Tab-separated table of C-alpha atoms and ligand atoms in Angstrom:
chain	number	residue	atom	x	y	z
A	1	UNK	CA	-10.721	-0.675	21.337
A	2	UNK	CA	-11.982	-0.006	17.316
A	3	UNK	CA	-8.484	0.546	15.427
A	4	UNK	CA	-7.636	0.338	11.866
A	5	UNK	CA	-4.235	-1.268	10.883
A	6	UNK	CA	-2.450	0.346	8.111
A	7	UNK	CA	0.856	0.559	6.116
A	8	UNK	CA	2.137	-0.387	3.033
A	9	UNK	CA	2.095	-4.541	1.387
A	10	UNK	CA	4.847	-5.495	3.184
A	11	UNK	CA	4.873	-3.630	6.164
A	12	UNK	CA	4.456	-6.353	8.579
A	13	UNK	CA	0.685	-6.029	9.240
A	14	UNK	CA	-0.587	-9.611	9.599
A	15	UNK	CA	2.627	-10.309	12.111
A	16	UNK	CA	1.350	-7.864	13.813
A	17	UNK	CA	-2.244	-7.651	13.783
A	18	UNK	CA	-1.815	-11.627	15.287
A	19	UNK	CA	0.563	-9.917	18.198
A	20	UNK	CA	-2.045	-7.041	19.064
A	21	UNK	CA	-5.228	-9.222	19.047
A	22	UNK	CA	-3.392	-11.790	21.168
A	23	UNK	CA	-2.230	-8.968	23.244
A	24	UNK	CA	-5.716	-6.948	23.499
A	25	UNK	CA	-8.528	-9.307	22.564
A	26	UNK	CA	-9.334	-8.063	19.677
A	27	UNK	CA	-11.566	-9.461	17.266
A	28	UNK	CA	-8.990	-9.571	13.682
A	29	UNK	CA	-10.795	-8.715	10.435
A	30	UNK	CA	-7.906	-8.968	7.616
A	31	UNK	CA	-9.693	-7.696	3.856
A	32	UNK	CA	-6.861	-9.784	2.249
A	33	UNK	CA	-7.555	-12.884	4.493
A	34	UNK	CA	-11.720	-12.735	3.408
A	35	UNK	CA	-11.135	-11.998	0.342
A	36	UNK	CA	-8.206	-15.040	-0.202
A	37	UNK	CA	-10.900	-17.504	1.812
A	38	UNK	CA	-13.506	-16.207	-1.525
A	39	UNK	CA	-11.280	-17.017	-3.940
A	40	UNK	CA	-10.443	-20.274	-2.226
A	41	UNK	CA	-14.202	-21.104	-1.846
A	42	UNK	CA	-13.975	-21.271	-6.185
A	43	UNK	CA	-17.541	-18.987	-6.194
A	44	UNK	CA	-18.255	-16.852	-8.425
A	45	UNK	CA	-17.411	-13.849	-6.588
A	46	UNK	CA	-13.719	-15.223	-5.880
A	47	UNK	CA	-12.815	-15.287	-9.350
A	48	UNK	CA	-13.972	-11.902	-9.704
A	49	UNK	CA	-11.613	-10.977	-6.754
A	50	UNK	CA	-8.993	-12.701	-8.070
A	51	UNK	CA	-8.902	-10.718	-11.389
A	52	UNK	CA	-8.403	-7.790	-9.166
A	53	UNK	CA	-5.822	-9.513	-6.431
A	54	UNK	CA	-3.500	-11.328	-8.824
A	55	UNK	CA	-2.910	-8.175	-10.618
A	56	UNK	CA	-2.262	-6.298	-7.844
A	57	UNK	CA	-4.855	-3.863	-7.708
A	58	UNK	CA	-7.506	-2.940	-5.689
A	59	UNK	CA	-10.898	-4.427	-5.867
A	60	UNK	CA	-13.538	-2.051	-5.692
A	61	UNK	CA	-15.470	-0.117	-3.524
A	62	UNK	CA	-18.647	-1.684	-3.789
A	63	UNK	CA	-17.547	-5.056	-3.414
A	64	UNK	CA	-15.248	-4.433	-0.812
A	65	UNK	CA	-17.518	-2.318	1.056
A	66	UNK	CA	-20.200	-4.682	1.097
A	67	UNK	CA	-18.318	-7.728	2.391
A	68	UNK	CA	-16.350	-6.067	5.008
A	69	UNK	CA	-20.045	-4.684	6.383
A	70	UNK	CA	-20.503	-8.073	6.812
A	71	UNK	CA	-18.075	-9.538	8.573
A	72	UNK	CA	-17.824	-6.330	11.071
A	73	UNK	CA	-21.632	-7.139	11.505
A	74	UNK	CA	-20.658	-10.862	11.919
A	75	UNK	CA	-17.994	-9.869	14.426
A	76	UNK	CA	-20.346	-7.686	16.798
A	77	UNK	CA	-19.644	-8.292	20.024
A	78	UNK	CA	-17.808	-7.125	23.317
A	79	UNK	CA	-14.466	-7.790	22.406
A	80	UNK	CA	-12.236	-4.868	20.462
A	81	UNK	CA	-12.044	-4.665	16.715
A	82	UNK	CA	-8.929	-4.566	15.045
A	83	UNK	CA	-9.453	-4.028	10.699
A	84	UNK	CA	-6.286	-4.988	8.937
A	85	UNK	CA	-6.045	-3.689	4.832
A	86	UNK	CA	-9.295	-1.403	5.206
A	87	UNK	CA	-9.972	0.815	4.647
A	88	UNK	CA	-7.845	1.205	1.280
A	89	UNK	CA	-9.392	4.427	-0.575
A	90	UNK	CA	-11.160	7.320	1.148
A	91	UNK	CA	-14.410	6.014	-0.040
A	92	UNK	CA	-14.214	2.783	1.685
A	93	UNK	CA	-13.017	4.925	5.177
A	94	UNK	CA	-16.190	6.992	4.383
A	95	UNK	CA	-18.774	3.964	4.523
A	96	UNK	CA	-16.631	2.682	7.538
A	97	UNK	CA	-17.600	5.691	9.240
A	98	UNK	CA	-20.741	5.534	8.507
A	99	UNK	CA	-21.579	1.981	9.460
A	100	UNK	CA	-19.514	2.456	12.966
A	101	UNK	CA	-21.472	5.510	13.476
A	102	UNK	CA	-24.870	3.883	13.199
A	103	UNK	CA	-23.344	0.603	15.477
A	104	UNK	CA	-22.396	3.982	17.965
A	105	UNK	CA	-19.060	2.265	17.926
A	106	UNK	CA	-16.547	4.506	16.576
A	107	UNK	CA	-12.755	4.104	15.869
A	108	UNK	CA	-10.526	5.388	18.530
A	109	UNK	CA	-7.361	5.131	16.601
A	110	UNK	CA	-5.915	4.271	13.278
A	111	UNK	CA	-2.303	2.675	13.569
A	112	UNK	CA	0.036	3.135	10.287
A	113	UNK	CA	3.018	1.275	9.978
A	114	UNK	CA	6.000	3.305	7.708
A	115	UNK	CA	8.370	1.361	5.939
A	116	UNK	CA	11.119	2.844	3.559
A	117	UNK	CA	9.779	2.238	-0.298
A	118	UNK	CA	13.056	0.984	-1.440
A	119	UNK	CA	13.022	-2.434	2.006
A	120	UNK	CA	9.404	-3.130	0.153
A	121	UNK	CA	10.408	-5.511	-2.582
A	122	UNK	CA	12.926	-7.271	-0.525
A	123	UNK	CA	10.173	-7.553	2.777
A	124	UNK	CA	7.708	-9.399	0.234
A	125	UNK	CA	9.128	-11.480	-1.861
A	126	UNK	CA	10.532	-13.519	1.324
A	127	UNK	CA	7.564	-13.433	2.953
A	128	UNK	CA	6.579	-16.881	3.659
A	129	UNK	CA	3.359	-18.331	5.961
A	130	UNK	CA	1.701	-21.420	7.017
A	131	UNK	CA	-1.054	-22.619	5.192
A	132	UNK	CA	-2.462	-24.563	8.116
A	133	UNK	CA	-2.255	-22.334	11.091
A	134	UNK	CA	-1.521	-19.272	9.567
A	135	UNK	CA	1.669	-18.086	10.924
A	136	UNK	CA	3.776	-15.819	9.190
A	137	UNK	CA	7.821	-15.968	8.776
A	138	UNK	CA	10.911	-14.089	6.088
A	139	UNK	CA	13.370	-15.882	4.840
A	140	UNK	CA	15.647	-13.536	6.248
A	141	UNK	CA	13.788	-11.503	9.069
A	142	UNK	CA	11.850	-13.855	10.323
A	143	UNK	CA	13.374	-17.398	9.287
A	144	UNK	CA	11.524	-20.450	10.776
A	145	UNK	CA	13.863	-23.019	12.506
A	146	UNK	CA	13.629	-25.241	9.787
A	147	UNK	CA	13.817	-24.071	6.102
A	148	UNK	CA	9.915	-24.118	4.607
A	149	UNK	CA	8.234	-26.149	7.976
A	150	UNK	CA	6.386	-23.944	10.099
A	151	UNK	CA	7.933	-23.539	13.597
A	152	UNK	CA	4.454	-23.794	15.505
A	153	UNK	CA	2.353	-26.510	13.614
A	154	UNK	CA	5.002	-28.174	11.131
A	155	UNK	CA	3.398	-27.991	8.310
A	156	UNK	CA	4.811	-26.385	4.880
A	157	UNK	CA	5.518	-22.882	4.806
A	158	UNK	CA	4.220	-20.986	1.360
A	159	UNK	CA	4.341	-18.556	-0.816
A	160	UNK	CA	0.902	-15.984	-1.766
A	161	UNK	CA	0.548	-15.637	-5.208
A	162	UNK	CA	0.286	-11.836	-5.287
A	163	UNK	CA	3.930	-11.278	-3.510
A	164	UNK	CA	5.932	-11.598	-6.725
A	165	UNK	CA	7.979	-8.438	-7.957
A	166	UNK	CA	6.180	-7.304	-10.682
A	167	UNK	CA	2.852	-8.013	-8.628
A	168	UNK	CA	4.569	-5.910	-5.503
A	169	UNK	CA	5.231	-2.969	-7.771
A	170	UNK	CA	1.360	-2.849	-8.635
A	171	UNK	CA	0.443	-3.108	-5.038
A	172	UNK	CA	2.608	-0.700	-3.654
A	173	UNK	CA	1.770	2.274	-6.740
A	174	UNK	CA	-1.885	1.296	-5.444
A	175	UNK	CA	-1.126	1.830	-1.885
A	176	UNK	CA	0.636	5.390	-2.936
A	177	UNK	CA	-1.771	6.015	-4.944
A	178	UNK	CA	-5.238	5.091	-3.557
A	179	UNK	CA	-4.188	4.374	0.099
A	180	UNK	CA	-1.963	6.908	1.214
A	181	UNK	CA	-4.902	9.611	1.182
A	182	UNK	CA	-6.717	7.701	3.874
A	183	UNK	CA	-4.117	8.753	6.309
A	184	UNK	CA	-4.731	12.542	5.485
A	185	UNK	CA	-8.554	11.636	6.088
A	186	UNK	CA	-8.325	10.561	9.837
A	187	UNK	CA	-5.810	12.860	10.401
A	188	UNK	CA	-8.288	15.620	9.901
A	189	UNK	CA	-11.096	14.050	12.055
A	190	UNK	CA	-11.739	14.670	15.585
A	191	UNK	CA	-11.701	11.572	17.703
A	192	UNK	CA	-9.504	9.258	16.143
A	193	UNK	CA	-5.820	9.258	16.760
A	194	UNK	CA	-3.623	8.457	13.754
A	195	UNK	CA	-0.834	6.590	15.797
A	196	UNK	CA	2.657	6.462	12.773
A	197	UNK	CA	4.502	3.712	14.183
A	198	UNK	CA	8.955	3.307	12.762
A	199	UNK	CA	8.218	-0.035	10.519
A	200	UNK	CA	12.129	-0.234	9.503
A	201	UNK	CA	12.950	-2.143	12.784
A	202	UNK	CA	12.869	-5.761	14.172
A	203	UNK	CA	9.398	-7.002	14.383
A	204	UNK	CA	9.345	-7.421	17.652
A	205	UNK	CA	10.479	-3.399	18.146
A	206	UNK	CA	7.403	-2.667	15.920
A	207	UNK	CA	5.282	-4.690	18.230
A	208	UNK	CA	6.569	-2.925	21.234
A	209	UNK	CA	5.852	0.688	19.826
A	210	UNK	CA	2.634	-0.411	18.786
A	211	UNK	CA	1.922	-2.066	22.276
A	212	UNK	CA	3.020	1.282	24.270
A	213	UNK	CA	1.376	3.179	21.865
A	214	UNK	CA	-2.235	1.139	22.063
A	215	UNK	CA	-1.564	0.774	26.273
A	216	UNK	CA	-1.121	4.718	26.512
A	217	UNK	CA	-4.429	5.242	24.492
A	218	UNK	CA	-6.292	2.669	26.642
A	219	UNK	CA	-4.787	4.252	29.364
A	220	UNK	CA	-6.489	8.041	28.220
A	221	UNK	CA	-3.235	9.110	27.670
B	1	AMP	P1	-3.573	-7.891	1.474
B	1	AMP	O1	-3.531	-9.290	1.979
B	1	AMP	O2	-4.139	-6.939	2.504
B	1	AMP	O3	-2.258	-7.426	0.921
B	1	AMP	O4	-4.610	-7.868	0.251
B	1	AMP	C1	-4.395	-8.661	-0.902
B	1	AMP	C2	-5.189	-8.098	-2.077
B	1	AMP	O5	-6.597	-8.112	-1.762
B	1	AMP	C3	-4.887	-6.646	-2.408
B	1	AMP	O6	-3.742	-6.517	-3.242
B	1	AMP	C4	-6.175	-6.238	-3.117
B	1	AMP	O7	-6.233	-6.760	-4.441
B	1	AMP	C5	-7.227	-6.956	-2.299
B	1	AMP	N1	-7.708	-6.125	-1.153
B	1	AMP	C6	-7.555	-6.395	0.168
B	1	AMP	N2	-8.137	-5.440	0.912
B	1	AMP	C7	-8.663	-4.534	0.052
B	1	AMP	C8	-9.380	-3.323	0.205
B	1	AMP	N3	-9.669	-2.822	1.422
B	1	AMP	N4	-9.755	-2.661	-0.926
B	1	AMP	C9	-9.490	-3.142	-2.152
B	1	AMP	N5	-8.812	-4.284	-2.378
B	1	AMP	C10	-8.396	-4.978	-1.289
């Protein structure tokens, strides 16, 4: 299966993108998680990311479009695809299309996660994860056994850089803003189904919509 991940910052993607790839062998392509490795790397092309990402807008098109081509090139193989945060604009869902086309390996469904606007704030700013394996955790949703050690690995829990408030409020007016529309593009194409999935419940409800949901498509349903 080829599905795109999508929903608001703070929606609960990465927790579940990890559930869904464990679940279906999928191969995970996270935009945020490339583009964080960039900045990490200290090139030249990280710090131009990191203009965009610490602000809390979008990077553009170009830039985006070029690396994720990459990395779906990269990932080639027999295993599923699963693209978590892109595409972001119409644009970028455009070149998608048009790279997937030529691979004759198109999407079969795009999976959007809603979450009420006003949870958003709250959802981020206690969003903590692992910086050695990875795992993700809330404060108050999703609180590790131990306050700030990771429950699978041990190590120290942190914070991103981009999930303070004012930072949020950028992301989220770029989501409505620039994002948003993407949905109304695969809804009008034939062939993919846009799957809405109820993001205000426990994670592991989410997971179990999104599971039936993604079993019933495999399925033909
Ligand atoms: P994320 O981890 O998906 O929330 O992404 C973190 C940041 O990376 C975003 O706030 C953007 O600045 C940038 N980013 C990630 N994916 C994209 C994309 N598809 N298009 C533009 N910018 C992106």
């Amino acid at each position: 299966m080829r599905i795109v991940l999508m929903g608001p910052p703070g929606a609960g993607k990465g927790t579940q993108a990890k559930r869904m790839v464990d679940k279906f062998a999928m191969v995970h392509l996270s935009s945020g998680d490339i583009f964080r490795a960039e900045k990490a790397s200290g090139s030249d092309l990280g710090a131009k990311l990191a203009g965009y990402m610490d602000s809390g807008q979008l990077v553009p098109d170009d830039v985006v479009v070029e690396m994720m081509a990459k990395a779906i090139t990269r990932s080639d193989g027999p295993a599923g695809l699963l693209l978590d945060g892109f595409p972001r604009t119409v644009a970028q869902a455009e070149a998608l299309d048009v790279q997937l086309a030529g691979a004759d390996s198109p999407l079969d469904a795009v999976v959007v996660i809603l979450v009420d606007s006003d949870a958003i704030v709250e959802r981020i700013t206690g969003r903590r994860s692992c910086g050695q394996c990875g795992e993700s955790y809330h404060v108050k949703f999703l609180a590790p056994k131990a306050e700030g050690i990771c429950d699978a690995c041990g190590a120290e829990l942190t914070q991103r850089t981009d999930d303070t408030e004012s930072v949020v409020r950028e992301r989220l007016d770029a989501y409505n803003k620039q994002t948003d529309p993407v949905i109304g593009y695969y809804k009008s194409r034939d062939g993919v189904d846009v799957i809405e999935i109820n993001g205000n419940q426990t994670p592991d409800d989410v997971t179990g919509d999104v599971v039936s949901a993604l079993e019933s498509l495999k399925a033909g349903a």
